[in-house]
CSV table of C-alpha atoms in Angstrom, one decimal:
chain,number,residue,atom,x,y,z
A,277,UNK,CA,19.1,181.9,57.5
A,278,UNK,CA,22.3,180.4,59.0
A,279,UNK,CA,22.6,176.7,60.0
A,280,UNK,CA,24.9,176.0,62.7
A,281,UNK,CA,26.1,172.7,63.0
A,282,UNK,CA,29.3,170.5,63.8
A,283,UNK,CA,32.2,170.8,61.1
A,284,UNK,CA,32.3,167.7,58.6
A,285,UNK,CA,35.8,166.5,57.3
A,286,UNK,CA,35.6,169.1,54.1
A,287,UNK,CA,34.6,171.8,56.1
A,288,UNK,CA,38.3,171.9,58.2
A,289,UNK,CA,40.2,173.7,55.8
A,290,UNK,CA,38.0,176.3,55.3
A,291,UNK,CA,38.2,177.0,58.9
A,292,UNK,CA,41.5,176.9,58.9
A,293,UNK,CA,41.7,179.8,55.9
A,294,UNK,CA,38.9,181.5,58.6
A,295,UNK,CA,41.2,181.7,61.1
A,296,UNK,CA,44.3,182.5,59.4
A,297,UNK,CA,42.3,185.7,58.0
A,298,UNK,CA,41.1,186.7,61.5
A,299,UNK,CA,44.0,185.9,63.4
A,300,UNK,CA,47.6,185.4,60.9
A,301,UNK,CA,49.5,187.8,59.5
A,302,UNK,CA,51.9,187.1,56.2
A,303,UNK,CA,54.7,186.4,58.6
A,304,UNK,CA,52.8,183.8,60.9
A,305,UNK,CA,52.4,180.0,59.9
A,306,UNK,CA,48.8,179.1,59.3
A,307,UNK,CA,46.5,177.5,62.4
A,308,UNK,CA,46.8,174.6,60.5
A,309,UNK,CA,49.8,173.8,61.4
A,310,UNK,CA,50.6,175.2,64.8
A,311,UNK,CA,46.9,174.0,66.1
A,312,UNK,CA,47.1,171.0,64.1
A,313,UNK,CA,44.8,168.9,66.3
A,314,UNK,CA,41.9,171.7,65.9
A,315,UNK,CA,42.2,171.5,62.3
A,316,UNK,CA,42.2,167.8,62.1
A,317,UNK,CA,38.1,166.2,61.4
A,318,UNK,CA,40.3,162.9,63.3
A,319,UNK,CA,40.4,164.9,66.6
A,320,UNK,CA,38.5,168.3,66.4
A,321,UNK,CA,34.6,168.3,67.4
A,322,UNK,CA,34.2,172.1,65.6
A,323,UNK,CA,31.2,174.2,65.0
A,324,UNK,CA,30.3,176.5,62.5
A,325,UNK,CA,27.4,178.7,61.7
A,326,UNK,CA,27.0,178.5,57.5
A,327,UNK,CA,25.0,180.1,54.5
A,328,UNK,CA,24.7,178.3,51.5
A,329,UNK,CA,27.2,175.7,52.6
A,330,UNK,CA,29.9,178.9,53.2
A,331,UNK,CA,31.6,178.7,56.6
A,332,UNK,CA,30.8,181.8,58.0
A,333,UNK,CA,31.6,181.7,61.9
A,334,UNK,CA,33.8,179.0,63.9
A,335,UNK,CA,34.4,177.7,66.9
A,336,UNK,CA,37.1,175.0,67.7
A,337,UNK,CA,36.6,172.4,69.9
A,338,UNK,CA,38.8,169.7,70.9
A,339,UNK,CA,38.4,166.5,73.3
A,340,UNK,CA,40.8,166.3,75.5
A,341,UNK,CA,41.2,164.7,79.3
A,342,UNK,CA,42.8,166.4,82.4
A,343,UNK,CA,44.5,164.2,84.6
A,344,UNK,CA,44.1,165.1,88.9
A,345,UNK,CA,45.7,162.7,90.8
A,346,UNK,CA,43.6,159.0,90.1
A,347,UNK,CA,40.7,161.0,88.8
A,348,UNK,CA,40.4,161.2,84.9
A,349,UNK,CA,37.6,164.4,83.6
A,350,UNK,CA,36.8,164.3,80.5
A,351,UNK,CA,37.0,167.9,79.3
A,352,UNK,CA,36.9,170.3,76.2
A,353,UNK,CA,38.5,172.9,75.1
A,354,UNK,CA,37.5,176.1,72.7
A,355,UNK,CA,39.3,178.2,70.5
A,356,UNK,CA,39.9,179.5,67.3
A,357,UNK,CA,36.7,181.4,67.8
A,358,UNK,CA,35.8,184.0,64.4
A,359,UNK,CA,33.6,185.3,62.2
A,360,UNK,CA,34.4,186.5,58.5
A,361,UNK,CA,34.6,190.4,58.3
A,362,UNK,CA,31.1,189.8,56.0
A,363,UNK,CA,29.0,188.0,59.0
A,364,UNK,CA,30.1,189.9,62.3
A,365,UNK,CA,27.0,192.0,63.9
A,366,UNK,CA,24.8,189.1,63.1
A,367,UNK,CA,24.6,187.2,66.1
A,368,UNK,CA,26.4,184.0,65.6
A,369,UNK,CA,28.6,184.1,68.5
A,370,UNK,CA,25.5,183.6,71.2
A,371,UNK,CA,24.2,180.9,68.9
A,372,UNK,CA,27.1,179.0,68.1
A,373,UNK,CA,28.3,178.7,71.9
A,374,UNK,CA,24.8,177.4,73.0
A,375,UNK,CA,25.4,174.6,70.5
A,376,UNK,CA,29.2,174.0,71.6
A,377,UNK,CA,27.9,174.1,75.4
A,378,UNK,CA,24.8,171.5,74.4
A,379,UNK,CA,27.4,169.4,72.7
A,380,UNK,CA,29.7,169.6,75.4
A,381,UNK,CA,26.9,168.4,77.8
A,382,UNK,CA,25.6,165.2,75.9
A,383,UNK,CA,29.1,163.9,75.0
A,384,UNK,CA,29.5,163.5,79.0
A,385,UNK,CA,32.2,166.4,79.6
A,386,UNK,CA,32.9,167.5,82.7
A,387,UNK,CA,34.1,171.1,81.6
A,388,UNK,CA,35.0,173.7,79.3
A,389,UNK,CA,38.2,175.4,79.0
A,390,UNK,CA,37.7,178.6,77.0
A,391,UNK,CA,40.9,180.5,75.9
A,392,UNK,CA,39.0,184.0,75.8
A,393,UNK,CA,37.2,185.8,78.9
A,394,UNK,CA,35.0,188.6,77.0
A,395,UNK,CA,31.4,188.7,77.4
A,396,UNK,CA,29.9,186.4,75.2
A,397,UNK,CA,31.2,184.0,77.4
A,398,UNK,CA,30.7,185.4,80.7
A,399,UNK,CA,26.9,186.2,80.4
A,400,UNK,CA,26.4,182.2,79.4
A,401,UNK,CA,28.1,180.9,82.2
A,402,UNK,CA,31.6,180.6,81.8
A,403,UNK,CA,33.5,182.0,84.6
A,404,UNK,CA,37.0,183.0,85.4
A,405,UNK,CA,38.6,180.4,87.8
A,406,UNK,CA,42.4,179.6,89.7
A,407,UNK,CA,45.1,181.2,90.6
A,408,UNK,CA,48.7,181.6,89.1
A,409,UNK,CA,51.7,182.7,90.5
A,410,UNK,CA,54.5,184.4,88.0
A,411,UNK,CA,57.3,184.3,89.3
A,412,UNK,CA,60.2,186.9,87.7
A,413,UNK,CA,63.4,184.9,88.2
A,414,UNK,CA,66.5,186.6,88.1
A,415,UNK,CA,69.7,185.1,87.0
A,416,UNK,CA,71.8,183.6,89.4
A,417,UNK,CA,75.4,185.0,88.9
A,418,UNK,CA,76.9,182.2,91.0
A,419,UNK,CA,75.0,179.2,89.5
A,420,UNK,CA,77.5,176.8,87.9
A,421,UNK,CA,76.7,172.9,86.2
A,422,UNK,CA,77.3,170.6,88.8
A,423,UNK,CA,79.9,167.5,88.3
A,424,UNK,CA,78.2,165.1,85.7
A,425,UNK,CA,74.8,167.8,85.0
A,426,UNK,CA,74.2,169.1,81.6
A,427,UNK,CA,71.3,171.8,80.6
A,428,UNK,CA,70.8,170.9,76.8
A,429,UNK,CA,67.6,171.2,74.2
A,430,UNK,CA,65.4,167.7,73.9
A,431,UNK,CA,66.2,165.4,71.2
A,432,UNK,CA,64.6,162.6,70.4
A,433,UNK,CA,66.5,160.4,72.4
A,434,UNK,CA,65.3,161.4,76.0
A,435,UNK,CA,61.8,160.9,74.3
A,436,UNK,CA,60.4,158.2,77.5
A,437,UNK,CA,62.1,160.1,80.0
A,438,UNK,CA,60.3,163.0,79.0
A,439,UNK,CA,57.2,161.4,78.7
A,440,UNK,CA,57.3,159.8,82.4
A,441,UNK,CA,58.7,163.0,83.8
A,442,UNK,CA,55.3,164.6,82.4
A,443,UNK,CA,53.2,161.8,83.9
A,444,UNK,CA,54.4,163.0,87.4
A,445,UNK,CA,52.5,165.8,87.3
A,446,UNK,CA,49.3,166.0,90.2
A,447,UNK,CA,47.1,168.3,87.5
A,448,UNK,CA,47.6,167.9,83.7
A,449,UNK,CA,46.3,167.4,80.5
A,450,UNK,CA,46.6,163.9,80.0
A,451,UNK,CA,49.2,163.6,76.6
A,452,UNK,CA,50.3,160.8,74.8
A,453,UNK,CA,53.9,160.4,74.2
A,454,UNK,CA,53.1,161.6,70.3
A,455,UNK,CA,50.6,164.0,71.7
A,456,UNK,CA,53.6,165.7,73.6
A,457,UNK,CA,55.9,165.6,70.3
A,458,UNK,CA,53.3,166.9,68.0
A,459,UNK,CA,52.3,169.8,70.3
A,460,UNK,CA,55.8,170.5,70.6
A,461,UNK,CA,56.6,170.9,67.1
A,462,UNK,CA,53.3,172.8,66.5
A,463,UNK,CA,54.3,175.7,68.9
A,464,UNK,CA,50.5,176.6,69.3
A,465,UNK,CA,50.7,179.5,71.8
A,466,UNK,CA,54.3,180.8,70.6
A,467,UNK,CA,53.0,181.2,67.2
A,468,UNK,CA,50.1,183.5,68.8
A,469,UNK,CA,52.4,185.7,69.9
A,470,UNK,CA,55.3,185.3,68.0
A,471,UNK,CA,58.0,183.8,70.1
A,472,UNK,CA,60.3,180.7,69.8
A,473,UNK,CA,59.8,177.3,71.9
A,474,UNK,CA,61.9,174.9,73.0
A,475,UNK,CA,62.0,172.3,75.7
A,476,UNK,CA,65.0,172.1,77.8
A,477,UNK,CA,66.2,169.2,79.8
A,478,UNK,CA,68.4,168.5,82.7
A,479,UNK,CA,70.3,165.7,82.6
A,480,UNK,CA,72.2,164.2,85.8
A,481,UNK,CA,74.4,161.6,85.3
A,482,UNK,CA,73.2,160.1,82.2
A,483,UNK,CA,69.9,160.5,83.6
A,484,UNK,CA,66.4,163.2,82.6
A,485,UNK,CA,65.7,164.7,86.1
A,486,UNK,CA,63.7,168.1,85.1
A,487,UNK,CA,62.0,170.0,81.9
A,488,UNK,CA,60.8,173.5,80.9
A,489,UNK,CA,58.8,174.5,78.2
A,490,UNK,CA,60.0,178.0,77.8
A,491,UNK,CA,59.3,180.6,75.2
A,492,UNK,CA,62.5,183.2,74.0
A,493,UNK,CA,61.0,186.6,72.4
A,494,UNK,CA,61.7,187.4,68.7
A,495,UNK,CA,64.6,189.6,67.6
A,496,UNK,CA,62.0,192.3,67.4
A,497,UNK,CA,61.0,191.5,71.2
A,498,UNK,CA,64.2,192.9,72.8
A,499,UNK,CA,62.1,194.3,76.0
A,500,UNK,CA,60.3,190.8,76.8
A,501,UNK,CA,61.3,188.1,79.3
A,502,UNK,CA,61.4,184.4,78.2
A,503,UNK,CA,58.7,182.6,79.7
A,504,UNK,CA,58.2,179.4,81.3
A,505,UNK,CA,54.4,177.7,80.9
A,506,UNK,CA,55.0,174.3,81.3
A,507,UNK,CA,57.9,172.1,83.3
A,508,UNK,CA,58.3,168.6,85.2
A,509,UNK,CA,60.3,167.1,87.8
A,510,UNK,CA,61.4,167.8,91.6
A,511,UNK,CA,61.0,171.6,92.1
A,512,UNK,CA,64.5,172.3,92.7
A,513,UNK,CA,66.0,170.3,89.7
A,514,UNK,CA,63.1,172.8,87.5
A,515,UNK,CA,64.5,175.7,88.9
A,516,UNK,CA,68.3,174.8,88.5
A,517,UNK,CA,67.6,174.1,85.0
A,518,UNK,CA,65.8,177.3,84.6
A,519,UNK,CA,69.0,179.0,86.1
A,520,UNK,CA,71.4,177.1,84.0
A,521,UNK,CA,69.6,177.9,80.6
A,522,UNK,CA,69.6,181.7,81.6
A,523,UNK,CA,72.9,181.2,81.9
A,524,UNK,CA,74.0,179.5,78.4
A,525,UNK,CA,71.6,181.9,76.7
A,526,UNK,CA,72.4,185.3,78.9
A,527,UNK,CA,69.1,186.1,80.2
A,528,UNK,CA,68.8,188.0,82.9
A,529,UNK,CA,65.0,187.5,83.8
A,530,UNK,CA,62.8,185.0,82.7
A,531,UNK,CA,58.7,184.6,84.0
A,532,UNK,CA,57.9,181.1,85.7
A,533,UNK,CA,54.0,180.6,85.4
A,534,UNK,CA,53.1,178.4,88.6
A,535,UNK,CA,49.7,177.0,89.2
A,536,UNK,CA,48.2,176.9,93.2
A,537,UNK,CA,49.1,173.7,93.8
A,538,UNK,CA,52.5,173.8,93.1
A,539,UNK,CA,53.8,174.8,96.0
A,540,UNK,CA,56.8,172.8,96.4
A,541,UNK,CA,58.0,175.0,93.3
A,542,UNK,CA,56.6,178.5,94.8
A,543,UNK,CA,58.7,177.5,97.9
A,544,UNK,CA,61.7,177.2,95.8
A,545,UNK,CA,60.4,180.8,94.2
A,546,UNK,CA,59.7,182.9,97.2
A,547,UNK,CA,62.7,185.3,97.2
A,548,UNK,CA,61.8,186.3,93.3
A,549,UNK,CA,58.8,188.8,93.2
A,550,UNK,CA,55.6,187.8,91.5
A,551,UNK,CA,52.4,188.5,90.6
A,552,UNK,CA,49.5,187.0,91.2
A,553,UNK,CA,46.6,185.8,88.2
A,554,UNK,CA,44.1,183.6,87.7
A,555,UNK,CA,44.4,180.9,85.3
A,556,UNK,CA,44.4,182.2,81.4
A,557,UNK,CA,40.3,182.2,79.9
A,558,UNK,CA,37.4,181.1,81.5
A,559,UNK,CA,35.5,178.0,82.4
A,560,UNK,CA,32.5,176.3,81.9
A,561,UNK,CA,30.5,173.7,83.8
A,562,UNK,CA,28.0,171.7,82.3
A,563,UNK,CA,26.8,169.6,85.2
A,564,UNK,CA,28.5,170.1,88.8
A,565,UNK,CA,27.0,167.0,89.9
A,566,UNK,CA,28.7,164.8,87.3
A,567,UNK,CA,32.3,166.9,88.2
A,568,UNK,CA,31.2,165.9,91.7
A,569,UNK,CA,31.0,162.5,90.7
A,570,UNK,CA,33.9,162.6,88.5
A,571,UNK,CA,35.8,164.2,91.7
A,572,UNK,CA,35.0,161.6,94.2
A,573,UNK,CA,38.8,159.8,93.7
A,574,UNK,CA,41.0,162.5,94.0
A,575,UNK,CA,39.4,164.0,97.4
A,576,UNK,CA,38.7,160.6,98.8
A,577,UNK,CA,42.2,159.9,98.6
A,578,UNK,CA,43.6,163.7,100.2
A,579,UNK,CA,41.3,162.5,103.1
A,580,UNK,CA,39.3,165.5,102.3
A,581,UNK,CA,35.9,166.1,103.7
A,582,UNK,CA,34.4,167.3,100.2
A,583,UNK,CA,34.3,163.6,98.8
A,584,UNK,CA,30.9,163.3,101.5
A,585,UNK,CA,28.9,166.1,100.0
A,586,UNK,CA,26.3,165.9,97.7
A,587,UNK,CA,25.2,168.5,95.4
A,588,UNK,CA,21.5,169.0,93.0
A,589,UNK,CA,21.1,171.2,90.6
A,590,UNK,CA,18.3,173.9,91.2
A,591,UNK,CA,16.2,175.4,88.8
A,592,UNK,CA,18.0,178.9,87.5
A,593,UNK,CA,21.5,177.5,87.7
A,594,UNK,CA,21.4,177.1,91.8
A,595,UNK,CA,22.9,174.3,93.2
A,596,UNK,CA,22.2,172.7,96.9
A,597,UNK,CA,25.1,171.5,98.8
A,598,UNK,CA,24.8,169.2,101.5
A,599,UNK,CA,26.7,167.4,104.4
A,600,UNK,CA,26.5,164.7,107.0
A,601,UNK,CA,24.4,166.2,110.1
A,602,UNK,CA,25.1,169.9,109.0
A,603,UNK,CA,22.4,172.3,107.1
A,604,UNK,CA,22.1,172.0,103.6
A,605,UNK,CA,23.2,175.6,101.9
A,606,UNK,CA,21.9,176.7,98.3
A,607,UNK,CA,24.5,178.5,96.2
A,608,UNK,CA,24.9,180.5,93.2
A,609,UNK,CA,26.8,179.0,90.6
A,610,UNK,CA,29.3,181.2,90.5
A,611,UNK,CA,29.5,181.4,94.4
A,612,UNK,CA,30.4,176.9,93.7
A,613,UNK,CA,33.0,178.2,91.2
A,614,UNK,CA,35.0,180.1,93.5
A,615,UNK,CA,34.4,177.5,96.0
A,616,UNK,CA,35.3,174.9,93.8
A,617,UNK,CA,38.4,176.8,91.9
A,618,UNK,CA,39.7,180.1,93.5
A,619,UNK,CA,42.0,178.8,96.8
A,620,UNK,CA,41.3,181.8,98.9
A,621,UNK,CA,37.6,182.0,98.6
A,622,UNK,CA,36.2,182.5,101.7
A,623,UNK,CA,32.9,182.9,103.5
A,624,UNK,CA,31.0,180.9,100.6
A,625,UNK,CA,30.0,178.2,103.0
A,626,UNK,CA,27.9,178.5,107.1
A,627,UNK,CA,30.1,178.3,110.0
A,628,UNK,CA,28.7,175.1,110.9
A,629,UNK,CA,30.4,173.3,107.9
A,630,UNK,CA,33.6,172.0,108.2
A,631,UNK,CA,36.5,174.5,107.6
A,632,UNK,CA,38.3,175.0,104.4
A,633,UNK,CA,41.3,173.3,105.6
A,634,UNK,CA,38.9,169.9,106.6
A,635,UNK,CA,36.9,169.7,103.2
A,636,UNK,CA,39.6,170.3,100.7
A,637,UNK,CA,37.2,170.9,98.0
A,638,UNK,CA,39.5,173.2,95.8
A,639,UNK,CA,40.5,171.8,92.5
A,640,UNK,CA,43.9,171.7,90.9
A,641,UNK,CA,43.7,172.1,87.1
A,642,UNK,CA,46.7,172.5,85.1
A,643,UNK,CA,47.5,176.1,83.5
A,644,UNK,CA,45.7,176.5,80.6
A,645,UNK,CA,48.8,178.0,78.3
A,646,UNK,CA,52.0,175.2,78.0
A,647,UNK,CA,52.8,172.4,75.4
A,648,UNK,CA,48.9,171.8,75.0
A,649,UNK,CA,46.7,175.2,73.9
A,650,UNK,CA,43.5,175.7,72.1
């Protein structure tokens, strides 16, 4: 009989030797060094299902908070999910995520980000949610570096300016300044697929005024493009840079990941072709009337209608949405999810609500794939 329960500081590094078996090969560094923070008992809040004290299934799960504007969630994330060759068949999965999503609950978090999409998580209500544009940029044969501009690799000395650059940002994970560094070094999603990452600044007149995060393919990668997860500043200093570092390294097409919301950068973007995604894994809920709650700053202060509804959960996952002087409407839960997180969803709510454009109820999250990764 398994026991499933949260990892305890001795239990770490067998999960780590878990996951390099499942997921590592000779020529990758282990996942305790590129996912450093899910391998740390300081940080991680991991669960495992165990026989006879032998880790036999994991799942990673790490604290984290996304930042929207003045609102602060407190969210999760989950990776690192695997069972030993020995265990698989036996049911662990199902189990395992029911204690993650209880745990998630009664710590107070307002969501789950979940870096797979198959159907253990689907059928126990994690949902696909956004929308990302990728954007394939082509080099610019006419770009040159302006008078006193310079597209160069970080060092450690534009350190601050990095970090406030980040802080700009309307939807992000919410990193410390050695949160940033350490995730940078560790490389978490390169190492997954094998690529090389670097963060590129450009600097104007002695002065940090854009970043990318932007992954080169291997030697052994020679058909794929460099891609661009992450990036900061005024949306036509990111795209310069982009330009200028295709330049210096010869590219000729590079992929630019861009959330919804940033649409000061898809305006800069719209004579590239691109296609459209939603954001990478799924998501999970716990409570929509605490993310309600937890919302209440960021719409209030777009002036959007959404801040004066109220929401209760129904028995069987339903949830009842109601406004000032208009008919309260009971929805699915994955009918609020594409309200909530899909920007073209339409028809969810009566005609005699307030239009999409008045309530502003969609939610900017940050792509799930850049310096921070689980």
């Amino acid at each position: 009989m398994a026991t499933i329960r949260m990892l305890q500081a001795l239990d770490y590094d067998a999960a780590a030797k878990l996951s390099d078996d499942v997921f590592r090969n000779e020529k990758q560094m282990s996942m305790a060094h590129s996912f450093s923070y899910l391998f740390s008992p300081i940080t991680a809040h991991s669960f495992g299902a165990f026989e006879e004290e032998e880790l036999l299934a994991h799942m990673g799960l790490l604290p984290s908070v996304v930042r929207i504007g003045r609102s602060r969630l407190p969210v999760f994330s989950l990776g690192s999910v695997c069972t030993s060759e020995a265990a698989r068949g036996k049911g662990f999965g199902t189990d395992l995520l029911h204690k993650v999503q209880d745990h998630v609950a009664s710590t107070g978090g307002v969501m789950m980000f979940v870096s797979g999409g198959r159907s253990l998580y689907t059928r126990n209500r994690c949902y696909p949610f956004g929308q990302t544009q990728i954007y394939t940029v082509t080099a610019d044969a006419n770009i040159t570096e302006e008078a006193g501009v310079t597209a160069r690799v970080l060092t450690e000395n534009d350190c601050f300016a990095w970090y406030e650059l980040a802080q700009q940002r309307e939807a992000a994970f919410d990193l410390s300044l050695w949160d940033m560094h350490g995730l940078e070094h560790g490389g978490a999603f390169a190492s997954c697929v094998m690529m090389k990452p670097k963060v590129y600044v450009l600097e104007r007149k002695g002065h940090i005024t854009a970043y990318i995060y932007i992954l080169f393919p291997s030697a052994k990668q020679q058909d794929a493009a460099p891609r661009v997860y992450e990036y900061g500043g005024a949306a036509e200093e990111v795209v310069y840079l982009l330009q200028l570092v295709m330049k210096q390294k010869q590219i000729t097409a590079a992929q630019l990941y861009v959330p919804w919301q940033e649409t000061e950068v898809s305006t800069c973007l719209r004579g590239y072709s691109s296609e459209e995604e939603p954001n990478q894994g799924t998501l999970y809920v716990p409570s929509m009337e605490r993310l309600f709650r937890y919302m209440q700053n960021w719409w209030s202060d777009q002036g959007a209608l959404a801040a004066h509804i109220q929401v209760t959960e129904l028995e069987g996952g339903n949830v009842r949405l109601e406004y000032p002087d208009t008919a309260s409407v009971e929805l699915t839960e994955s009918q609020l999810f594409s309200l909530l997180f899909d920007p073209k969803a339409t028809d969810i709510l009566p005609p005699a609500w307030p239009s999409a454009e008045q309530l502003k109820i969609t939610i900017p999250l940050p792509y799930t794939i850049g310096l921070f990764y689980v």
